[in-house]
Every structure is written in C-alpha cells, then in structure tokens.
XYZ file of C-alpha atoms in Angstrom:
714
model
C -124.819 -57.178 81.049
C -127.282 -60.005 81.657
C -125.674 -61.699 78.734
C -122.707 -62.696 80.907
C -123.507 -62.294 84.667
C -126.284 -61.679 87.189
C -125.304 -58.988 89.726
C -126.759 -57.218 92.770
C -127.765 -53.508 92.702
C -124.758 -52.639 94.888
C -122.362 -54.385 92.517
C -124.127 -52.756 89.586
C -123.296 -49.301 91.002
C -119.632 -50.298 91.391
C -119.572 -51.712 87.885
C -121.174 -48.528 86.564
C -118.428 -46.448 88.211
C -115.747 -48.677 86.688
C -117.299 -48.355 83.242
C -117.475 -44.558 83.545
C -113.818 -44.379 84.566
C -112.826 -46.635 81.673
C -114.926 -44.587 79.254
C -113.286 -41.320 80.337
C -109.864 -42.863 79.862
C -110.719 -44.093 76.372
C -112.220 -40.732 75.491
C -108.751 -39.200 75.588
C -107.557 -41.623 72.943
C -110.592 -42.108 70.744
C -113.894 -40.476 69.984
C -116.240 -41.506 72.790
C -119.003 -41.965 70.241
C -116.980 -44.565 68.347
C -115.952 -46.355 71.553
C -119.535 -46.595 72.813
C -120.644 -47.880 69.420
C -117.880 -50.454 69.486
C -118.944 -51.503 72.972
C -122.671 -51.677 72.249
C -122.248 -53.623 69.018
C -119.546 -56.027 70.138
C -119.699 -59.254 72.083
C -116.502 -58.405 74.018
C -116.665 -58.212 77.812
C -116.224 -54.791 79.379
C -112.599 -55.408 80.253
C -111.759 -56.031 76.589
C -112.982 -52.709 75.203
C -109.540 -51.080 75.238
C -107.824 -54.017 73.570
C -110.570 -54.216 70.950
C -110.237 -50.520 70.122
C -106.481 -50.926 69.668
C -107.061 -53.971 67.482
C -109.474 -51.998 65.315
C -106.869 -49.256 64.977
C -104.273 -51.756 63.816
C -106.713 -53.140 61.262
C -106.897 -49.753 59.501
C -103.280 -48.632 59.020
C -104.340 -46.251 56.227
C -106.666 -44.227 58.445
C -104.141 -41.378 58.624
C -103.653 -41.227 54.838
C -105.507 -38.642 52.722
C -108.978 -39.857 51.596
C -108.121 -39.307 47.928
C -105.036 -41.481 48.292
C -107.029 -44.230 50.014
C -109.383 -44.196 47.036
C -106.411 -44.472 44.697
C -105.098 -47.449 46.662
C -108.302 -49.295 45.850
C -108.260 -48.242 42.206
C -104.583 -48.628 41.250
C -104.261 -52.420 41.710
C -107.245 -52.907 39.376
C -105.783 -50.562 36.767
C -102.373 -52.202 37.053
C -103.941 -55.630 36.581
C -105.835 -54.368 33.530
C -102.546 -53.166 32.031
C -100.807 -56.464 32.855
C -103.583 -58.424 31.135
C -103.630 -56.116 28.122
C -99.846 -56.290 27.640
C -99.981 -60.099 27.470
C -102.958 -59.994 25.084
C -101.147 -57.488 22.889
C -98.070 -59.708 22.742
C -100.233 -62.697 21.783
C -101.879 -60.702 18.993
C -98.497 -59.640 17.671
C -97.271 -63.246 17.776
C -100.209 -64.266 15.590
C -99.473 -61.738 12.850
C -95.685 -61.337 13.132
C -92.760 -63.728 13.028
C -90.171 -63.949 15.815
C -87.413 -61.923 14.047
C -89.864 -59.061 13.459
C -90.783 -58.928 17.139
C -87.108 -59.087 18.102
C -86.391 -56.233 15.683
C -88.989 -54.187 17.523
C -87.197 -54.880 20.807
C -90.255 -56.615 22.259
C -88.702 -59.971 23.057
C -85.715 -62.284 22.792
C -86.659 -65.828 21.769
C -85.186 -69.255 20.963
C -83.835 -69.760 24.488
C -83.097 -73.095 26.236
C -81.990 -73.782 29.803
C -78.278 -74.398 30.424
C -78.029 -74.026 34.214
C -80.081 -72.937 37.215
C -77.979 -72.188 40.322
C -78.516 -70.666 43.759
C -75.958 -68.130 45.022
C -75.625 -67.119 48.706
C -75.846 -63.382 47.973
C -77.124 -62.729 44.479
C -79.681 -65.510 44.747
C -80.901 -67.650 41.884
C -79.094 -67.209 38.565
C -80.101 -68.863 35.298
C -78.086 -69.302 32.108
C -80.021 -69.724 28.856
C -78.604 -70.891 25.543
C -79.588 -68.847 22.518
C -80.324 -70.649 19.245
C -79.582 -67.946 16.638
C -81.070 -68.079 13.166
C -78.671 -68.855 10.349
C -76.879 -65.712 9.141
C -79.184 -63.647 11.343
C -78.110 -60.516 13.231
C -77.000 -60.674 16.855
C -80.044 -59.533 18.830
C -78.664 -60.554 22.224
C -78.211 -56.883 23.193
C -81.926 -56.071 22.946
C -81.988 -55.942 26.742
C -79.129 -54.146 28.481
C -77.353 -55.357 31.615
C -79.522 -54.575 34.638
C -82.733 -54.371 32.612
C -85.857 -55.857 34.260
C -87.122 -58.739 32.123
C -89.695 -61.513 32.318
C -88.943 -65.103 31.325
C -91.913 -66.772 29.621
C -92.862 -70.077 28.055
C -92.380 -69.354 24.344
C -95.483 -71.299 23.277
C -98.035 -70.222 25.864
C -96.466 -66.860 26.844
C -97.060 -67.903 30.463
C -94.957 -65.858 32.868
C -92.342 -68.014 34.618
C -90.440 -65.468 36.690
C -89.329 -61.862 36.999
C -85.615 -61.395 36.362
C -82.771 -58.934 35.950
C -80.440 -59.168 32.958
C -76.874 -59.914 34.111
C -74.980 -60.598 30.863
C -75.582 -61.561 27.249
C -73.770 -62.541 24.082
C -74.766 -64.177 20.826
C -74.791 -67.655 22.390
C -75.814 -67.271 26.040
C -77.982 -65.094 28.287
C -77.463 -64.850 32.063
C -80.301 -63.618 34.266
C -81.003 -63.279 37.996
C -84.397 -64.460 39.233
C -85.999 -61.920 41.548
C -86.790 -63.340 45.018
C -90.418 -62.235 44.787
C -90.915 -64.541 41.796
C -90.810 -67.699 43.895
C -89.095 -70.821 42.618
C -90.955 -72.012 39.529
C -89.230 -74.907 37.830
C -87.269 -74.497 34.579
C -86.395 -77.482 32.413
C -84.164 -78.180 29.454
C -86.953 -79.297 27.116
C -88.971 -76.080 27.146
C -88.326 -73.167 24.809
C -88.297 -69.812 26.594
C -88.366 -66.142 25.681
C -87.527 -62.913 27.490
C -89.746 -59.843 27.379
C -89.395 -56.428 28.980
C -91.114 -56.412 32.347
C -92.149 -52.773 32.661
C -95.615 -53.765 31.518
C -96.059 -56.862 33.665
C -93.491 -57.774 36.292
C -92.850 -54.206 37.345
C -96.574 -53.634 37.567
C -96.962 -56.779 39.692
C -94.376 -55.590 42.201
C -95.977 -52.132 42.443
C -99.392 -53.761 42.718
C -98.192 -55.897 45.644
C -96.689 -52.810 47.311
C -100.077 -51.113 47.448
C -102.160 -54.219 48.131
C -100.062 -54.974 51.209
C -100.390 -51.380 52.507
C -96.604 -51.089 52.781
C -96.803 -47.360 52.130
C -97.836 -46.493 55.713
C -94.516 -47.650 57.158
C -92.300 -45.573 54.854
C -90.322 -42.376 55.674
C -92.083 -40.356 52.994
C -95.662 -40.934 54.060
C -95.977 -37.156 54.706
C -95.411 -36.538 51.000
C -98.802 -38.142 50.406
C -100.401 -35.386 52.448
C -98.905 -32.686 50.249
C -99.614 -34.458 46.958
C -103.243 -35.223 47.849
C -103.998 -31.861 49.516
C -104.287 -33.101 53.096
C -101.459 -30.626 53.780
C -100.823 -27.259 52.161
C -98.104 -27.371 49.528
C -95.612 -24.578 50.364
C -95.759 -21.679 47.916
C -92.186 -20.480 47.485
C -91.173 -17.867 44.923
C -87.804 -16.734 46.272
C -85.479 -19.694 46.844
C -82.104 -18.712 48.253
C -79.671 -18.981 45.351
C -76.842 -21.421 46.046
C -73.515 -19.580 45.764
C -71.095 -22.381 44.920
C -72.803 -23.768 41.819
C -70.845 -24.673 38.712
C -70.111 -21.809 36.314
C -71.382 -24.057 33.515
C -74.989 -23.549 34.655
C -77.230 -20.857 33.164
C -79.747 -18.800 35.133
C -82.740 -21.139 34.772
C -80.575 -24.134 35.673
C -79.300 -22.333 38.787
C -82.849 -21.544 39.864
C -83.826 -25.188 39.441
C -80.874 -26.461 41.503
C -81.515 -23.895 44.240
C -85.187 -24.875 44.427
C -84.254 -28.560 44.618
C -81.921 -27.908 47.559
C -84.508 -25.872 49.490
C -85.483 -28.067 52.459
C -88.761 -26.184 52.820
C -89.960 -27.710 49.568
C -91.314 -31.273 49.928
C -91.682 -31.551 46.139
C -89.889 -29.891 43.225
C -90.563 -30.636 39.560
C -87.885 -29.691 37.035
C -89.169 -29.555 33.475
C -86.370 -29.931 30.962
C -87.442 -29.420 27.338
C -85.211 -31.065 24.692
C -81.625 -29.814 24.754
C -81.931 -27.732 27.928
C -79.391 -29.710 29.988
C -81.718 -31.510 32.379
C -79.248 -34.336 33.026
C -76.567 -31.780 33.905
C -78.939 -30.133 36.387
C -79.857 -33.440 38.037
C -76.169 -34.346 38.335
C -75.406 -30.980 39.947
C -78.185 -31.533 42.486
C -76.729 -34.935 43.390
C -73.247 -33.392 43.681
C -74.532 -30.718 46.051
C -76.366 -33.281 48.181
C -73.208 -35.398 48.454
C -71.284 -32.300 49.567
C -73.841 -31.975 52.348
C -73.447 -35.659 53.268
C -77.086 -36.329 52.439
C -78.100 -39.763 51.217
C -79.710 -39.612 47.802
C -81.653 -42.248 45.895
C -81.619 -41.544 42.148
C -84.118 -43.452 40.015
C -85.335 -43.470 36.427
C -87.735 -45.655 34.428
C -84.902 -47.110 32.318
C -81.321 -48.257 32.799
C -80.203 -45.941 29.998
C -81.451 -42.856 31.851
C -80.020 -44.071 35.166
C -76.592 -44.752 33.667
C -76.558 -41.345 31.967
C -77.114 -39.437 35.209
C -74.688 -41.606 37.164
C -71.933 -41.058 34.581
C -72.428 -37.295 34.744
C -72.347 -37.318 38.561
C -69.094 -39.284 38.596
C -67.611 -36.847 36.050
C -68.458 -33.903 38.297
C -67.142 -35.588 41.436
C -63.893 -36.584 39.761
C -63.291 -32.960 38.754
C -63.085 -31.595 42.283
C -61.963 -32.364 45.818
C -65.070 -32.482 47.972
C -65.018 -30.917 51.421
C -65.836 -32.977 54.518
C -65.047 -36.196 52.693
C -62.107 -38.386 53.589
C -59.650 -38.523 50.642
C -59.395 -42.258 51.258
C -63.064 -42.634 50.319
C -63.193 -43.556 46.663
C -65.832 -41.886 44.542
C -67.111 -45.201 43.238
C -67.710 -46.283 46.846
C -69.908 -43.247 47.512
C -71.823 -43.499 44.240
C -73.109 -46.874 43.139
C -75.618 -48.650 40.960
C -77.904 -50.678 43.235
C -77.700 -53.738 40.999
C -73.893 -53.821 41.242
C -73.555 -53.252 44.993
C -74.219 -56.877 45.785
C -71.732 -57.983 43.157
C -69.067 -56.051 45.099
C -70.016 -57.963 48.225
C -67.872 -60.869 47.059
C -64.789 -58.849 48.065
C -65.944 -58.656 51.699
C -63.648 -60.468 54.165
C -66.558 -62.479 55.534
C -67.824 -63.606 52.142
C -65.794 -66.892 52.007
C -67.216 -67.821 55.412
C -70.726 -67.289 54.077
C -70.013 -69.467 51.045
C -68.746 -72.272 53.307
C -71.907 -72.099 55.399
C -74.008 -72.137 52.259
C -72.235 -75.230 50.899
C -72.615 -77.106 54.207
C -76.248 -76.100 54.460
C -76.971 -77.647 51.074
C -74.971 -80.798 51.784
C -75.800 -83.943 53.806
C -76.729 -82.500 57.203
C -79.282 -83.039 59.972
C -82.468 -80.983 59.407
C -82.219 -79.275 62.796
C -78.589 -78.333 62.133
C -79.590 -77.153 58.669
C -82.228 -74.884 60.185
C -79.789 -73.423 62.711
C -77.132 -72.914 60.063
C -79.653 -71.243 57.788
C -80.429 -68.695 60.520
C -76.728 -68.007 61.086
C -76.059 -67.733 57.346
C -78.928 -65.301 56.964
C -77.582 -63.108 59.789
C -74.115 -63.085 58.240
C -75.517 -62.369 54.791
C -77.412 -59.300 55.988
C -74.426 -58.098 57.980
C -72.279 -58.204 54.831
C -74.967 -56.503 52.763
C -75.446 -53.722 55.339
C -71.705 -53.046 55.414
C -71.700 -52.724 51.634
C -74.559 -50.204 51.612
C -73.417 -48.235 54.653
C -70.835 -45.961 52.998
C -72.914 -45.120 49.929
C -74.133 -41.526 49.701
C -75.882 -41.893 46.349
C -77.503 -45.040 45.009
C -78.821 -45.335 41.456
C -81.427 -47.803 40.232
C -84.459 -48.165 37.999
C -87.848 -47.290 39.449
C -88.913 -50.925 39.374
C -85.749 -52.334 40.937
C -86.250 -54.670 43.880
C -83.364 -52.774 45.524
C -85.717 -49.895 46.408
C -87.743 -51.988 48.843
C -84.533 -53.542 50.199
C -82.990 -50.227 51.291
C -84.997 -50.071 54.514
C -83.941 -53.615 55.361
C -80.280 -52.585 55.278
C -80.908 -49.353 57.246
C -80.109 -47.137 54.256
C -82.701 -44.356 54.410
C -82.412 -41.680 51.704
C -82.871 -38.044 52.663
C -83.925 -37.166 49.126
C -85.205 -39.160 46.175
C -84.650 -37.882 42.640
C -86.538 -39.388 39.712
C -85.134 -38.542 36.292
C -87.380 -38.918 33.237
C -90.199 -38.818 35.793
C -92.774 -37.926 33.147
C -92.293 -41.405 31.659
C -93.353 -43.188 34.867
C -96.988 -43.790 35.790
C -98.035 -42.346 39.144
C -98.331 -45.609 41.144
C -94.924 -46.779 39.896
C -93.419 -43.481 41.037
C -95.082 -43.565 44.464
C -93.633 -46.979 45.310
C -90.220 -45.263 45.195
C -91.120 -41.712 46.278
C -92.332 -42.709 49.753
C -88.862 -44.029 50.614
C -87.644 -40.458 51.304
C -88.899 -37.299 53.012
C -88.277 -35.036 50.012
C -88.774 -35.659 46.310
C -87.373 -34.070 43.146
C -89.017 -35.027 39.852
C -87.145 -34.174 36.643
C -88.431 -34.768 33.136
C -90.690 -33.250 30.524
C -94.412 -33.944 30.554
C -94.702 -32.334 27.119
C -92.971 -35.404 25.674
C -94.219 -38.998 25.508
C -95.416 -40.572 28.781
C -95.182 -44.252 29.674
C -96.907 -46.513 27.165
C -100.232 -47.751 28.557
C -102.061 -50.262 26.346
C -105.228 -50.841 28.370
C -108.140 -48.516 27.593
C -109.484 -48.937 31.135
C -106.067 -48.054 32.559
C -105.904 -44.929 30.395
C -109.411 -43.928 31.479
C -108.143 -44.247 35.043
C -105.243 -41.875 34.183
C -102.570 -44.528 34.595
C -100.751 -42.806 31.723
C -100.543 -39.544 33.713
C -97.289 -39.249 35.626
C -96.966 -37.955 39.169
C -94.768 -35.181 37.787
C -97.400 -34.018 35.305
C -100.185 -34.056 37.888
C -98.208 -32.120 40.499
C -96.890 -29.564 37.992
C -100.428 -28.803 36.802
C -102.345 -29.025 40.087
C -99.838 -26.950 42.066
C -98.748 -24.481 39.378
C -99.700 -21.568 41.654
C -97.110 -22.695 44.249
C -94.183 -22.371 41.817
C -93.493 -26.091 42.168
C -92.382 -26.400 38.525
C -88.974 -25.106 37.433
C -88.737 -24.749 33.629
C -85.302 -24.858 31.995
C -85.479 -22.246 29.257
C -82.214 -22.220 27.279
C -81.741 -25.050 24.793
C -78.359 -26.016 23.336
C -79.438 -28.485 20.647
C -81.288 -27.069 17.668
C -81.626 -24.202 15.233
C -84.114 -21.656 16.561
C -86.508 -22.274 13.645
C -86.749 -25.971 14.531
C -87.349 -24.977 18.158
C -90.056 -22.420 17.434
C -93.097 -24.688 17.024
C -92.397 -26.670 20.194
C -91.695 -23.527 22.206
C -95.026 -21.999 21.187
C -97.150 -25.127 21.528
C -95.718 -26.646 24.722
C -93.492 -24.214 26.624
C -95.403 -20.907 26.676
C -92.964 -19.459 24.094
C -90.304 -19.309 26.819
C -87.601 -21.379 25.097
C -84.530 -19.540 23.855
C -81.897 -21.014 21.546
C -78.371 -20.596 22.886
C -76.257 -18.320 20.706
C -73.955 -21.133 19.613
C -76.829 -23.164 18.094
C -79.472 -20.623 17.081
C -78.254 -20.324 13.469
C -76.616 -23.711 12.814
C -77.397 -25.273 9.424
C -76.253 -28.161 7.235
C -73.850 -25.923 5.328
C -71.646 -25.869 8.458
C -70.965 -29.616 8.229
C -71.346 -30.403 4.522
C -70.737 -29.142 0.993
C -74.193 -27.580 0.776
C -73.929 -23.849 -0.084
C -75.511 -21.352 2.313
C -78.097 -20.265 -0.256
C -79.053 -23.796 -1.336
C -82.726 -24.886 -1.021
C -81.297 -27.878 0.852
C -79.916 -25.653 3.601
C -83.210 -24.745 5.290
C -83.742 -25.951 8.891
C -87.426 -26.786 8.288
C -88.369 -28.582 5.102
C -91.484 -30.446 3.966
C -92.103 -32.615 0.925
C -95.873 -32.454 0.439
C -97.024 -35.676 -1.211
C -100.357 -34.043 -2.160
C -98.529 -32.025 -4.806
C -97.458 -34.976 -6.941
C -98.560 -34.505 -10.545
C -100.792 -36.970 -12.441
C -100.960 -39.423 -9.537
C -103.669 -41.691 -10.894
C -102.031 -44.675 -9.209
C -102.238 -43.077 -5.748
C -98.486 -43.461 -5.211
C -98.616 -42.142 -1.660
C -101.618 -44.004 -0.237
C -101.105 -45.795 3.073
C -101.336 -49.596 3.401
C -102.275 -51.590 6.505
C -99.672 -54.127 7.630
C -99.526 -56.385 10.722
C -101.560 -54.165 13.084
C -99.698 -51.130 11.728
C -99.445 -48.924 8.619
C -96.862 -48.267 5.936
C -96.524 -45.964 2.933
C -94.221 -47.310 0.186
C -94.301 -44.026 -1.720
C -93.046 -42.072 1.291
C -90.442 -44.767 1.977
C -89.000 -44.245 -1.506
C -88.786 -40.477 -0.971
C -87.071 -41.041 2.372
C -84.396 -43.234 0.788
C -83.775 -40.733 -2.003
C -83.439 -37.851 0.456
C -81.033 -39.786 2.683
C -78.902 -40.558 -0.388
C -78.837 -36.838 -1.223
C -77.660 -35.983 2.290
C -74.894 -38.564 2.194
C -73.766 -37.417 -1.239
C -73.068 -33.911 0.096
C -70.866 -35.119 2.924
C -73.254 -35.721 5.820
C -72.357 -38.873 7.721
C -75.030 -41.539 8.018
C -74.408 -41.567 11.774
C -75.788 -38.023 11.902
C -79.029 -38.916 10.108
C -82.151 -40.415 11.669
C -85.287 -41.623 9.924
C -88.287 -41.876 12.234
C -91.965 -42.698 11.851
C -94.940 -43.223 14.166
C -95.526 -46.696 12.665
C -93.305 -49.740 12.970
C -94.484 -51.183 9.624
C -93.033 -48.097 7.917
C -89.806 -48.471 9.882
C -89.531 -52.094 8.725
C -90.277 -51.107 5.108
C -87.547 -48.431 5.104
C -85.031 -50.731 6.782
C -85.618 -53.338 4.075
C -84.627 -51.002 1.230
C -82.125 -48.556 2.719
C -78.516 -49.007 1.651
C -76.967 -46.917 4.416
C -76.557 -49.267 7.377
C -75.206 -46.454 9.577
C -78.464 -44.457 9.406
C -80.784 -44.906 12.413
C -84.291 -45.979 11.375
C -86.783 -46.299 14.215
C -90.154 -45.346 15.644
C -90.614 -41.964 17.286
C -91.214 -43.619 20.644
C -87.979 -45.615 20.450
C -85.986 -42.517 19.478
C -87.078 -40.383 22.437
C -84.016 -39.094 24.281
C -81.736 -39.167 21.229
C -80.652 -36.514 18.718
C -79.175 -36.250 15.216
C -78.022 -33.463 12.898
C -80.845 -34.342 10.475
C -84.163 -36.030 11.223
C -86.369 -37.253 8.374
C -89.943 -37.872 9.533
C -92.308 -40.084 7.518
C -95.948 -39.325 8.413
C -97.362 -42.438 6.656
C -101.079 -41.668 6.998
C -102.735 -40.783 3.690
C -106.382 -41.793 3.261
C -109.628 -40.251 1.956
C -111.204 -40.214 5.432
C -108.307 -38.166 6.875
C -107.838 -40.623 9.759
C -104.484 -39.750 11.342
C -104.156 -42.291 14.181
C -100.939 -41.885 16.188
C -100.434 -38.418 14.700
C -103.213 -37.103 16.944
C -100.770 -37.291 19.847
C -99.134 -33.863 19.873
C -96.444 -35.066 22.286
C -95.275 -37.593 19.712
C -94.873 -34.711 17.245
C -92.933 -32.728 19.840
C -90.525 -35.626 20.334
C -90.126 -36.153 16.575
C -89.251 -32.547 15.744
C -86.963 -31.856 18.683
C -84.622 -34.747 17.847
C -83.184 -32.606 15.014
C -80.279 -30.190 15.431
C -79.778 -28.610 11.987
C -82.654 -29.854 9.847
C -86.085 -31.422 10.286
C -87.633 -32.906 7.142
C -91.309 -33.866 7.077
C -92.491 -36.161 4.289
C -96.264 -36.487 4.122
C -99.639 -35.072 3.145
C -100.519 -31.459 3.982
C -104.200 -32.311 3.492
C -103.981 -34.888 6.293
C -102.488 -32.237 8.587
C -105.357 -29.782 8.259
C -107.813 -31.769 10.387
C -105.780 -31.601 13.613
C -104.973 -28.333 15.419
C -101.377 -29.213 16.293
C -100.638 -30.524 12.807
C -102.166 -27.377 11.288
C -99.965 -25.171 13.430
C -96.898 -27.237 12.486
C -97.735 -26.889 8.794
C -98.156 -23.138 9.277
C -94.774 -22.913 11.039
C -93.006 -24.820 8.248
C -94.575 -22.553 5.613
C -93.576 -19.447 7.568
C -90.076 -20.450 8.706
C -89.063 -23.115 6.187
C -89.891 -24.486 2.743
C -92.626 -26.760 1.353
C -91.779 -28.645 -1.858
C -93.527 -31.096 -4.147
C -92.067 -34.636 -4.501
C -90.562 -33.689 -7.863
C -88.001 -31.524 -6.038
C -86.017 -34.706 -5.438
C -84.933 -34.677 -9.095
C -83.554 -31.151 -8.656
C -81.808 -32.064 -5.389
C -80.139 -35.081 -6.971
C -79.048 -33.044 -9.994
C -77.539 -30.265 -7.865
C -75.722 -32.604 -5.488
C -74.185 -34.606 -8.319
C -71.922 -31.627 -9.065
C -70.757 -31.215 -5.446
C -67.713 -32.920 -3.822
C -68.388 -36.440 -2.539
C -65.917 -36.607 0.363
C -67.572 -37.358 3.681
C -65.194 -35.018 5.485
C -65.680 -31.351 4.683
C -62.637 -30.287 6.696
C -60.300 -32.408 4.592
C -61.634 -30.810 1.425
C -61.262 -27.298 2.836
C -57.683 -27.904 3.990
C -56.632 -29.279 0.613
C-alpha cells in the first residue's frame, strides 16, 4: 500500500482487518482467487475493489452463455460478412456476363428505377417511390418481389448498397418501398439509376450480424434455449407426450403426435419434419390454433413471405371455422392474428393518430429548436403508446425471419410464449437464433432432406452456415425424440414416392390410399395400359442411334450449362402431354441450371407451362414434372446433380408422373443418382429418345379436348 499512503503499524492492523472483512464479503459473490488477482493486478484503491469487480462482470455479459455458443458468436459475424461479400461479387459477375432482362427473369433484381419521392411518415417511417422505366414491349416484372419482401436498394452502376427496405407496393410503372430505420438516412437523388435486389443474402445478414456483435442475445427471454441447444443443459428425453384430445379429426396419427409434442411445455425444442405432401402447413396451423385457445402469445416466422402467408391463411381458415372458448365474441379474428408488417398500417385508424400527425407536421415546420426537441420527445411517447396499443391484443404475429418487427416486439412489451419457425430447414442457424431467443420455447418445422438456404461463400459453407438450426438439433439430439416425422403423404403416386422414402426418410413414408395409385389416365385420354401412363419414366439420351454429331452434349453458357438436345425432347414431350388433354397449368419443366431454363423458355409454345430451376420450384407441385438433367460430358462431371437434396426436391414435385430426360451413363458415378436410376428401372420405364416418334403417333389418334369430363359426358 506504499503506493498511495504511509501508515503506522497500528493503522496497518486496522486496515488489514478491514481488508479481510471486505474479502470475506466478496468471496460470497465471486471466487476469492479472482478477486485477489483483480486486486493485486489493478491500480484501484482498496475501497474500489467491489465496484471494479461489478464493472468487470458487466463487461462480460456472455459469461453465463455456453462456451460453444460464445465461440459461435465470434465466428458467425465473420461468416456472415463472407457471405455478404460473396453475394455482391456474384451479382457483379452475373452483371458482366448477363443482360438486365436475363437477371430480372431469374428473379435476382429489378432494375431501371428512378426516384419519384422520398417522404418521412410519423409511424411507418421513411417511404420511397421509384419510377420504373420498362423496356419496350417487355413483360411486366414488377411482381418479382412480393409485398412485404425484404429488399436492398442499390446504385445500378456500382451495385453499392444504399439502404435496406421492405416492399410496400408495385405495378408496371412505380415501386413503393419502406426504408428500414437501421439503414440510416443515405441520400437518394433523381439523377441516379437504382435497382432492387433480394436482401436475404446481404441486408438480412447485416441485421443478424449486428444482433450478435452487439451481444443483444443475453437480454432476451429465450436465453435458456441456448443452454439446451449447446449442451450446457440436458435436453429432455420425452417419448410419451400426452396426446391432446380435442385435435381436429382431419389429422392423422403422425400429425397428432407432432402437435401433442409441440404443445408439451416440458419440451424446450421440438422439430417437426414434414416430407413433401405430408401436411406440414396444416400441422403448424393446428399448433397455432391450439396455442390461441390457451391464450398463449405465438410468434410465427418463416424465411419467406410466401411461407408466412401460407401458414397465416390456414390459421385464419381454422379459426373462422369454430367458436373459440375463453375469447370474447367481440374480438375479431383478424385482430388476434396479424402480419407484423401490416400492424403498423392499421395504426392509422387509432383515435390518437391525427394528433400524432399534427405534432409531426409542427415539428417539421418553422419552430424554435428547443420547442422542436420537446415536441419530438412528446411525439415519440405518443407514437410508442399507439404502437403498443396496436400490438397488445394480438395473440399470434406472423413475419419473416429477417423482419425488423422481431426486434421491435420487446420494445412494445409483446413477449411471445412460443416461437414457431416454418420452413426452418431453409434458414441458416444464426438467422434462426436472432428470432428463436425471443421466446422461451421453440418449434421448428420443415424438412432438412430438402434444399437448405443458398450460401455462396465457400468459407461460409466450411463454417456450416448452410446447416440450419433444425437440421443440427434433429441430428445431434435424435436420441431424445426431439424430431417428429410426418409419415403419410397425400401428394404423389407411391412409385414416385419410393426413392425419396428410401433415401431420406428411413423408408417410413406411406402414400395415402387416395393418391397411392393415381396416374395420368385419371385426368387425360391416355389409356391405362399405355406406355405413357407410367408414374416413373426416363428418356435415356445415351441410347440415341448413330449420334455422330453428339446431339445431347452439354454447352457452357453465362456461368451455367444448357443442353439443346434435351431441350428439344422436353418440348416434344410437353406437346404430347397437352395433346392428350393435360392442361399446361398442371405441367412443370425443371432443371438444375438456369441456362437450360432460359433455353426451354425461348422455344416452348405453351405459355401456361411452368419452366424454372429446381431451387425456384421448391414448395410447389404439379401433376407432371419433366426434369432435364443437362450434364452430358466425357469426364462425367455432374455439378449441381451431386446434391441429393436437389434431386429429392425435383422428384417430389410430381403427383402422377415424373419424367427424367438425361444420360444414364452420367448417373452411374454418383450413389444417389445410381439408386434413382435403379428405382426407375424397377418401378418405371426407361426409353430411348426415338420413343418420342411413337408417342406422337399414338397421341395423334386420341381426342384433343383439354377436358376429359366433357368428352366422357358426351
């Protein structure tokens, strides 16, 4: 202590007693070893030891989090930044080799935009209107991004990010967007050309990155979920959930088990795996309905607006079909269930809203700066009061995983009891966690045997950024019965289902009786015994005779691949289907490569036939799916086809027939492709390309009406 004072031996004894008493007190709160170290290595006086220890504790808010999670917190921002950088680089590369219409066709961006207005609204914030300059006689691409979709506005020349936005409205001439508050107030001008891009790969990542960098996770209601997910706490192992008695009669046994598990309060996590056609959306909606019956607040999220809207529509349908107990009849269903992005739009009907607008106008008019500051405080108080009133009565709120509304819920005192993430397998783990920690229980629904979120960065993939929280939990905690598999599918013929069931779902899938034997003959003029009536069909391009010109060789095109020979076969087969009475709306043509999609679109006559990439078609279904493999080279390089999940998605889009057009030789190098080829040979038919002549000859003698029922009745 000579550093500060010179004291007598008597005072030294007193001081020693004081220090011992202080040390014993601190020992109850902290490890005495750490306190003594802090004391010996600090320059604080003795009386400051307690305050210093508390300060040190505040400096490490993550100390109580699992070590593995703390390591992830350091790693995730770097991986997210790598993905942000790679997404911009990828867009620049595409711009160099592709024209604007091609990129718009791919749904990557919306260009040719100029500023019309830039206004500030008291509730919704900053809104921008952009004028679209359409190409002459070009298609209307203004609906590339749906209302509520997260988008990024960029400088069209430099691709520099201007701001993160939410799509409010669009038509062929104008686009209206809302600037997110976190984007700041970067200037927009009328001379610059702008473009909009989807923000899942950049803006959404930025917001998640900020969430973790600022250590916001420690102050959330669901921080205990981290302990279970990262093994700091034991995940409950439950194999006998109490079956809920009042479930809908529409649900089958596996669906009932999933709902009952989701409603079990002893489970912190539940994953519900819904293979294609097994009614996952119906199960999620039933869970939400049951939670509303119990007056429990539920936050329902999904990676996309399409998925969110689908669940919300099903929930409203269920609620409208019954009178809920314990709920005032005067409470309207749409007041209890709401899309987060539309709640604030409804605020304009609040009685106090005109008062807020008046304050806002005065605040932005000629007024003394001190008065402006005071009025701003009052306006802010009133604004939050109105917003809180609007959220208060909601029992279920729906939004995308990257919506700014998620972080706002705590500000308005709306704390969900349960969070449900639909299509959870399509969300990277850090994106999911930013939402999951808002509640004390979490239900993840999806299918990790289908395509995950698209991650472009190799470093990010090496860091498992493409692995969803749902997939990790389902695999790591499989012994705890965390995963509930839906086993009865209502979409496809059992022969189409067979390969996926064996390869991905432990052979547990069962085709419902009403779909197990469905074929094209049920909806067309194709006879039952026709070679066209098989559920699984392959046209093997290796079997073409005298192919000295290599008719089915692949070609590289704009960072992609195409196969003109396969494209021709696709068009001919689609024409055959339409000639026997199958509507173009019930036919889909899909391929792993966009260049092939573009090639087929350029020559197909049927405008009502969907032609798209496998990735873009995930979540949809058609009576017939025609799949163009594309890859055909001497080296047997198969590229995207190595991804077995992409194959699973491709095949399970079909209800009555799946047609594969490609090379059997190319399939033999990959295990999953080999097994698919074996399944088609065992359960379906493999033909040579020349079969198209026979198909066209047979169908020319059949009726040409597009409505089989009309023909039968006549």
